[in-house]
Amino acid sequence: MTTIELPLAIKRRPFLRTATALVWIVALAAFLAVAQHVINSGFVRRDIEALQAGEAWRTGGWLSQLVLSVVGLINDVDWQQSILSLTAAVMAGLAFGLLYDRMRFNGWTILGTVFVLAGFGMHAQVLYAITAQSRGLPLYFAFAAIIPAIRQMEQVGDVQSTISLGLLMPLVLLAGPLTTPLIVPLALGAALADPDGRRDARAFVAMLLVALIPTLIVAIGVVGFVAQSGIGVVNVIMPYITTYGLLRPGDYGQSLGVLFTFAPVAIVPLLYLVWPNLPERRHVWSAIAVVAMPLYLAIARVTFNSSMQAFVPAIALMAAYISWLCVVRLPFALRIVAFAILAAAAALSWSNTVMWEDAEWKTALFSTDVLSNLELRPGV
Amino acid sequence: MEVSPEDIAALDEATLPVYSVLVPMYKEARVLPLLAKALKGLDYPAAKLEVKLVLEEDDVETIDAAKALKLPGTFEIVRVPPSQPKTKPKACNYALQFCRGEFVTIYDAEDQPEPDQLKKAVLAFRRGDPRLACVQGRLNYFNRSENWLTRMFTLEYSQWFDFLLPGLDWLKVPIPLGGTSNHFKLEALREVGAWDPYNVTEDADLGVRLAQEGYTVGVINSTTFEEANGVLPSWIKQRSRWIKGYMQTWLVHMRHPIALWRSIGTKGFFAFHFFIGAPPFTMLLAPILWAITLMVWFTHSFDVGWLFPEPFGTMALFNLVIGNLFLVYFGVIAALKRKYYDLVPVGVLLPFYWVLHSIAAYKAFKQLISNPHYWEKTEHGTSAVTQKTLEEVKRAGS
């Protein structure tokens, strides 16, 4: 009797690896501890201030608005602060766990991964975004999610890549009015990335539709739910009219200065574009997107009527950069550069108080009063 | 279950088992040359292949046409003696006693399976769990661009066979088998009692019974191309039979719900309701809900707020808007995955196609009560693509 050799079945990866879960839990605990420490030291989160100050928080960032609306239903400020901190810490913790998993999968050593994530987590504005003002989180997540999708389109370039990017694009819409125009080049890029899309007009239209439909569905959903809740459809359109109805050219130098001072990591994707002998085929579009999307934000925020703060594009760039590190294969020397610049960015974020400063937050963060506060609590 | 061309190339043909192919037909003499061409194109050793044309004894026209084709020795005519019910599963059950293959599959008269489908099925069985009793090939259409109905039908099939069934396979829940291109281990098929001759979607019913007996079903990456029904009255007839069959299957198995739950488990039990029981029910219910929604939106004179207290009102709105739009989206990406680019823009018209489903569902519901075991025969060979291919085959033959 003849025996035949059968190909081995592909082993399914575990849904959640122990190390990934551990990183998630440690990151969650660390962020939550810092956030709670800041609150215990008397700091009022900037989100809560915005919520109490009237309608200014309705900026068209639908995800953060939804969270703030729910939090706004609670009367107690302490509870509001704790819920926001917990939400931000859980999301950030999850993201760190995922980043760890992806970096390890992409050949980074445990030590290298931990250093990179620690450098990222210790960046002043990143920490600020998690513990003090989390309205920008959906934007950072959107940028972090889009980069691997663009990379997949370059690397694989199949229909599934277009579908994946299309499914992530609603995040760009939900992040706010200023990011919404990015949907157009992304959708066009998705349609043109496929070889059939470049050759055949029908394929181009099909790809474009598939890239856009999820965003359209979410947009229709937002309109539907706003109408259902009695807020009025005009309130959906208003943030866009406010943003784009008025050109308000501002200080471009200052905006770009903040971007590249707090996120000098932009140099690494640019170096990647020219670095000789890469251990992989050079994928330029995802590297360009890491810099281009935050650059657009930095320019747009001072061109249009936006309340976006100057440091937001810098964190967006950091998020896109870290996400890019998870999917790119860099030579060892460039990895060293990547980490060194990340460490420099973290150092600059604390030391450069001319471009950005929130003294109250820093005072609360470095306060030791928390110990006395704890002593006041029953049972401690 | 993915089988690559490299896996096929690595197969030693000497180790392949005998494979039986059943082709039940009734008054379909004109598409016989097409079928013969497709089956002769199967990449499987002739010595190990037996094709049985399962014909009703009174269908003299098809029997004569089959004889006139002078088919090779792998083909054999099985005459089914007249008896009731006169259904496809009854004919297949009769033919099963003559099969000697380790595996058996069914094709319809107009089917065009991919040549390596039998080999892929064999490999899937060899690699699969010992309890794997059936692998389902994917079905799709060769005449998709003929008219709006064939386009919609193709979108639906692409979604069903390329996305939903592999999803059910992944979840390990009962799979409602498609009408053709299901490949069985003959032994397991006999053990479960083969097909229910009274059920008009005997395939869906068999999927549930296999699961009840502890067997599993997989989906392979091989496609059989069929003729999409592009004639509206004929489409309604065919669809009403399918929906009636789903209703029958649900009713039959729900005679003993606890026994069913015990035999297929909690996950399987829910899947059974979601994918076999719920579709006919939603098709019946949908027009009523559409009517209410339209009345409220356009007349503003009809208050149904009491029907949808919060949060149910928001949930209903979510289902209507997001749920339906995502269903459209899934149809569209199924087309894109098959590179049917022309179907993507028309995919947004899928909701109109669902209206036709509801019409067929009401016909099915009426027939379930008045004539439950009546088999609405689907007429094959009406497509212009089929006609053209037939002419080519005839020309090549002459």
JSON list of C-alpha atoms in Angstrom, two decimals, chain B residues 166-262:
[
{"chain": "B", "resi": 166, "resn": "PRO", "atom": "CA", "xyz": [-17.30, 29.12, 5.00]},
{"chain": "B", "resi": 167, "resn": "GLY", "atom": "CA", "xyz": [-18.31, 31.16, 8.07]},
{"chain": "B", "resi": 168, "resn": "LEU", "atom": "CA", "xyz": [-20.68, 28.43, 9.24]},
{"chain": "B", "resi": 169, "resn": "ASP", "atom": "CA", "xyz": [-17.95, 25.90, 8.50]},
{"chain": "B", "resi": 170, "resn": "TRP", "atom": "CA", "xyz": [-15.56, 27.91, 10.72]},
{"chain": "B", "resi": 171, "resn": "LEU", "atom": "CA", "xyz": [-18.17, 28.07, 13.47]},
{"chain": "B", "resi": 172, "resn": "LYS", "atom": "CA", "xyz": [-18.72, 24.31, 13.21]},
{"chain": "B", "resi": 173, "resn": "VAL", "atom": "CA", "xyz": [-22.50, 24.59, 13.09]},
{"chain": "B", "resi": 174, "resn": "PRO", "atom": "CA", "xyz": [-25.00, 22.76, 10.82]},
{"chain": "B", "resi": 175, "resn": "ILE", "atom": "CA", "xyz": [-24.55, 23.86, 7.22]},
{"chain": "B", "resi": 176, "resn": "PRO", "atom": "CA", "xyz": [-27.62, 24.03, 4.98]},
{"chain": "B", "resi": 177, "resn": "LEU", "atom": "CA", "xyz": [-26.10, 22.31, 1.97]},
{"chain": "B", "resi": 178, "resn": "GLY", "atom": "CA", "xyz": [-26.52, 23.70, -1.52]},
{"chain": "B", "resi": 179, "resn": "GLY", "atom": "CA", "xyz": [-28.50, 21.70, -4.07]},
{"chain": "B", "resi": 180, "resn": "THR", "atom": "CA", "xyz": [-25.50, 20.44, -6.00]},
{"chain": "B", "resi": 181, "resn": "SER", "atom": "CA", "xyz": [-21.76, 19.90, -5.71]},
{"chain": "B", "resi": 182, "resn": "ASN", "atom": "CA", "xyz": [-22.02, 18.41, -2.25]},
{"chain": "B", "resi": 183, "resn": "HIS", "atom": "CA", "xyz": [-19.58, 15.56, -1.93]},
{"chain": "B", "resi": 184, "resn": "PHE", "atom": "CA", "xyz": [-20.33, 12.80, 0.58]},
{"chain": "B", "resi": 185, "resn": "LYS", "atom": "CA", "xyz": [-18.62, 9.84, 2.12]},
{"chain": "B", "resi": 186, "resn": "LEU", "atom": "CA", "xyz": [-20.99, 7.22, 0.80]},
{"chain": "B", "resi": 187, "resn": "GLU", "atom": "CA", "xyz": [-20.89, 5.23, 4.02]},
{"chain": "B", "resi": 188, "resn": "ALA", "atom": "CA", "xyz": [-21.90, 8.22, 6.13]},
{"chain": "B", "resi": 189, "resn": "LEU", "atom": "CA", "xyz": [-24.62, 9.21, 3.68]},
{"chain": "B", "resi": 190, "resn": "ARG", "atom": "CA", "xyz": [-26.14, 5.75, 3.89]},
{"chain": "B", "resi": 191, "resn": "GLU", "atom": "CA", "xyz": [-25.84, 5.76, 7.66]},
{"chain": "B", "resi": 192, "resn": "VAL", "atom": "CA", "xyz": [-27.95, 8.92, 8.03]},
{"chain": "B", "resi": 193, "resn": "GLY", "atom": "CA", "xyz": [-30.57, 7.55, 5.65]},
{"chain": "B", "resi": 194, "resn": "ALA", "atom": "CA", "xyz": [-29.61, 9.69, 2.63]},
{"chain": "B", "resi": 195, "resn": "TRP", "atom": "CA", "xyz": [-32.11, 12.33, 1.49]},
{"chain": "B", "resi": 196, "resn": "ASP", "atom": "CA", "xyz": [-35.63, 12.97, 2.72]},
{"chain": "B", "resi": 197, "resn": "PRO", "atom": "CA", "xyz": [-37.71, 12.38, -0.42]},
{"chain": "B", "resi": 198, "resn": "TYR", "atom": "CA", "xyz": [-40.56, 14.54, 0.89]},
{"chain": "B", "resi": 199, "resn": "ASN", "atom": "CA", "xyz": [-38.48, 17.60, 1.66]},
{"chain": "B", "resi": 200, "resn": "VAL", "atom": "CA", "xyz": [-38.19, 20.07, -1.22]},
{"chain": "B", "resi": 201, "resn": "THR", "atom": "CA", "xyz": [-34.82, 21.36, 0.08]},
{"chain": "B", "resi": 202, "resn": "GLU", "atom": "CA", "xyz": [-33.52, 17.93, 0.93]},
{"chain": "B", "resi": 203, "resn": "ASP", "atom": "CA", "xyz": [-29.97, 19.31, 0.90]},
{"chain": "B", "resi": 204, "resn": "ALA", "atom": "CA", "xyz": [-30.54, 21.79, 3.74]},
{"chain": "B", "resi": 205, "resn": "ASP", "atom": "CA", "xyz": [-32.33, 19.09, 5.71]},
{"chain": "B", "resi": 206, "resn": "LEU", "atom": "CA", "xyz": [-29.49, 16.64, 5.16]},
{"chain": "B", "resi": 207, "resn": "GLY", "atom": "CA", "xyz": [-26.98, 19.19, 6.50]},
{"chain": "B", "resi": 208, "resn": "VAL", "atom": "CA", "xyz": [-28.90, 19.31, 9.77]},
{"chain": "B", "resi": 209, "resn": "ARG", "atom": "CA", "xyz": [-29.26, 15.53, 9.98]},
{"chain": "B", "resi": 210, "resn": "LEU", "atom": "CA", "xyz": [-25.54, 15.02, 9.42]},
{"chain": "B", "resi": 211, "resn": "ALA", "atom": "CA", "xyz": [-24.85, 17.41, 12.30]},
{"chain": "B", "resi": 212, "resn": "GLN", "atom": "CA", "xyz": [-27.35, 15.53, 14.47]},
{"chain": "B", "resi": 213, "resn": "GLU", "atom": "CA", "xyz": [-25.44, 12.31, 13.89]},
{"chain": "B", "resi": 214, "resn": "GLY", "atom": "CA", "xyz": [-22.18, 14.01, 14.91]},
{"chain": "B", "resi": 215, "resn": "TYR", "atom": "CA", "xyz": [-20.83, 14.43, 11.39]},
{"chain": "B", "resi": 216, "resn": "THR", "atom": "CA", "xyz": [-19.22, 17.61, 10.18]},
{"chain": "B", "resi": 217, "resn": "VAL", "atom": "CA", "xyz": [-19.49, 19.45, 6.87]},
{"chain": "B", "resi": 218, "resn": "GLY", "atom": "CA", "xyz": [-16.77, 21.53, 5.22]},
{"chain": "B", "resi": 219, "resn": "VAL", "atom": "CA", "xyz": [-16.64, 23.99, 2.34]},
{"chain": "B", "resi": 220, "resn": "ILE", "atom": "CA", "xyz": [-13.95, 23.62, -0.33]},
{"chain": "B", "resi": 221, "resn": "ASN", "atom": "CA", "xyz": [-12.44, 26.25, -2.58]},
{"chain": "B", "resi": 222, "resn": "SER", "atom": "CA", "xyz": [-13.79, 24.86, -5.81]},
{"chain": "B", "resi": 223, "resn": "THR", "atom": "CA", "xyz": [-16.66, 26.34, -7.77]},
{"chain": "B", "resi": 224, "resn": "THR", "atom": "CA", "xyz": [-19.40, 24.81, -9.85]},
{"chain": "B", "resi": 225, "resn": "PHE", "atom": "CA", "xyz": [-20.89, 27.23, -12.33]},
{"chain": "B", "resi": 226, "resn": "GLU", "atom": "CA", "xyz": [-24.59, 26.96, -12.93]},
{"chain": "B", "resi": 227, "resn": "GLU", "atom": "CA", "xyz": [-27.22, 28.72, -14.97]},
{"chain": "B", "resi": 228, "resn": "ALA", "atom": "CA", "xyz": [-28.82, 31.59, -13.04]},
{"chain": "B", "resi": 229, "resn": "ASN", "atom": "CA", "xyz": [-32.55, 31.71, -13.40]},
{"chain": "B", "resi": 230, "resn": "GLY", "atom": "CA", "xyz": [-33.15, 34.96, -15.25]},
{"chain": "B", "resi": 231, "resn": "VAL", "atom": "CA", "xyz": [-36.86, 34.61, -15.94]},
{"chain": "B", "resi": 232, "resn": "LEU", "atom": "CA", "xyz": [-38.93, 36.20, -13.20]},
{"chain": "B", "resi": 233, "resn": "PRO", "atom": "CA", "xyz": [-41.88, 33.72, -13.01]},
{"chain": "B", "resi": 234, "resn": "SER", "atom": "CA", "xyz": [-39.45, 30.82, -13.09]},
{"chain": "B", "resi": 235, "resn": "TRP", "atom": "CA", "xyz": [-37.29, 32.51, -10.44]},
{"chain": "B", "resi": 236, "resn": "ILE", "atom": "CA", "xyz": [-40.32, 32.98, -8.17]},
{"chain": "B", "resi": 237, "resn": "LYS", "atom": "CA", "xyz": [-41.20, 29.29, -8.59]},
{"chain": "B", "resi": 238, "resn": "GLN", "atom": "CA", "xyz": [-37.68, 28.13, -7.79]},
{"chain": "B", "resi": 239, "resn": "ARG", "atom": "CA", "xyz": [-37.30, 30.48, -4.85]},
{"chain": "B", "resi": 240, "resn": "SER", "atom": "CA", "xyz": [-40.68, 29.61, -3.40]},
{"chain": "B", "resi": 241, "resn": "ARG", "atom": "CA", "xyz": [-39.64, 25.95, -3.44]},
{"chain": "B", "resi": 242, "resn": "TRP", "atom": "CA", "xyz": [-36.43, 26.76, -1.59]},
{"chain": "B", "resi": 243, "resn": "ILE", "atom": "CA", "xyz": [-38.21, 28.87, 1.01]},
{"chain": "B", "resi": 244, "resn": "LYS", "atom": "CA", "xyz": [-40.90, 26.22, 1.43]},
{"chain": "B", "resi": 245, "resn": "GLY", "atom": "CA", "xyz": [-38.14, 23.66, 1.94]},
{"chain": "B", "resi": 246, "resn": "TYR", "atom": "CA", "xyz": [-36.55, 25.77, 4.65]},
{"chain": "B", "resi": 247, "resn": "MET", "atom": "CA", "xyz": [-39.91, 26.09, 6.36]},
{"chain": "B", "resi": 248, "resn": "GLN", "atom": "CA", "xyz": [-40.37, 22.31, 6.12]},
{"chain": "B", "resi": 249, "resn": "THR", "atom": "CA", "xyz": [-36.89, 21.64, 7.44]},
{"chain": "B", "resi": 250, "resn": "TRP", "atom": "CA", "xyz": [-37.43, 23.97, 10.39]},
{"chain": "B", "resi": 251, "resn": "LEU", "atom": "CA", "xyz": [-40.82, 22.46, 11.19]},
{"chain": "B", "resi": 252, "resn": "VAL", "atom": "CA", "xyz": [-39.63, 18.87, 10.83]},
{"chain": "B", "resi": 253, "resn": "HIS", "atom": "CA", "xyz": [-36.68, 19.31, 13.17]},
{"chain": "B", "resi": 254, "resn": "MET", "atom": "CA", "xyz": [-38.62, 21.44, 15.64]},
{"chain": "B", "resi": 255, "resn": "ARG", "atom": "CA", "xyz": [-41.04, 18.60, 16.29]},
{"chain": "B", "resi": 256, "resn": "HIS", "atom": "CA", "xyz": [-38.57, 17.61, 18.98]},
{"chain": "B", "resi": 257, "resn": "PRO", "atom": "CA", "xyz": [-36.71, 20.81, 19.89]},
{"chain": "B", "resi": 258, "resn": "ILE", "atom": "CA", "xyz": [-35.04, 19.43, 23.00]},
{"chain": "B", "resi": 259, "resn": "ALA", "atom": "CA", "xyz": [-33.77, 16.38, 21.14]},
{"chain": "B", "resi": 260, "resn": "LEU", "atom": "CA", "xyz": [-32.51, 18.69, 18.41]},
{"chain": "B", "resi": 261, "resn": "TRP", "atom": "CA", "xyz": [-30.77, 20.93, 20.91]},
{"chain": "B", "resi": 262, "resn": "ARG", "atom": "CA", "xyz": [-29.14, 17.91, 22.56]}
]
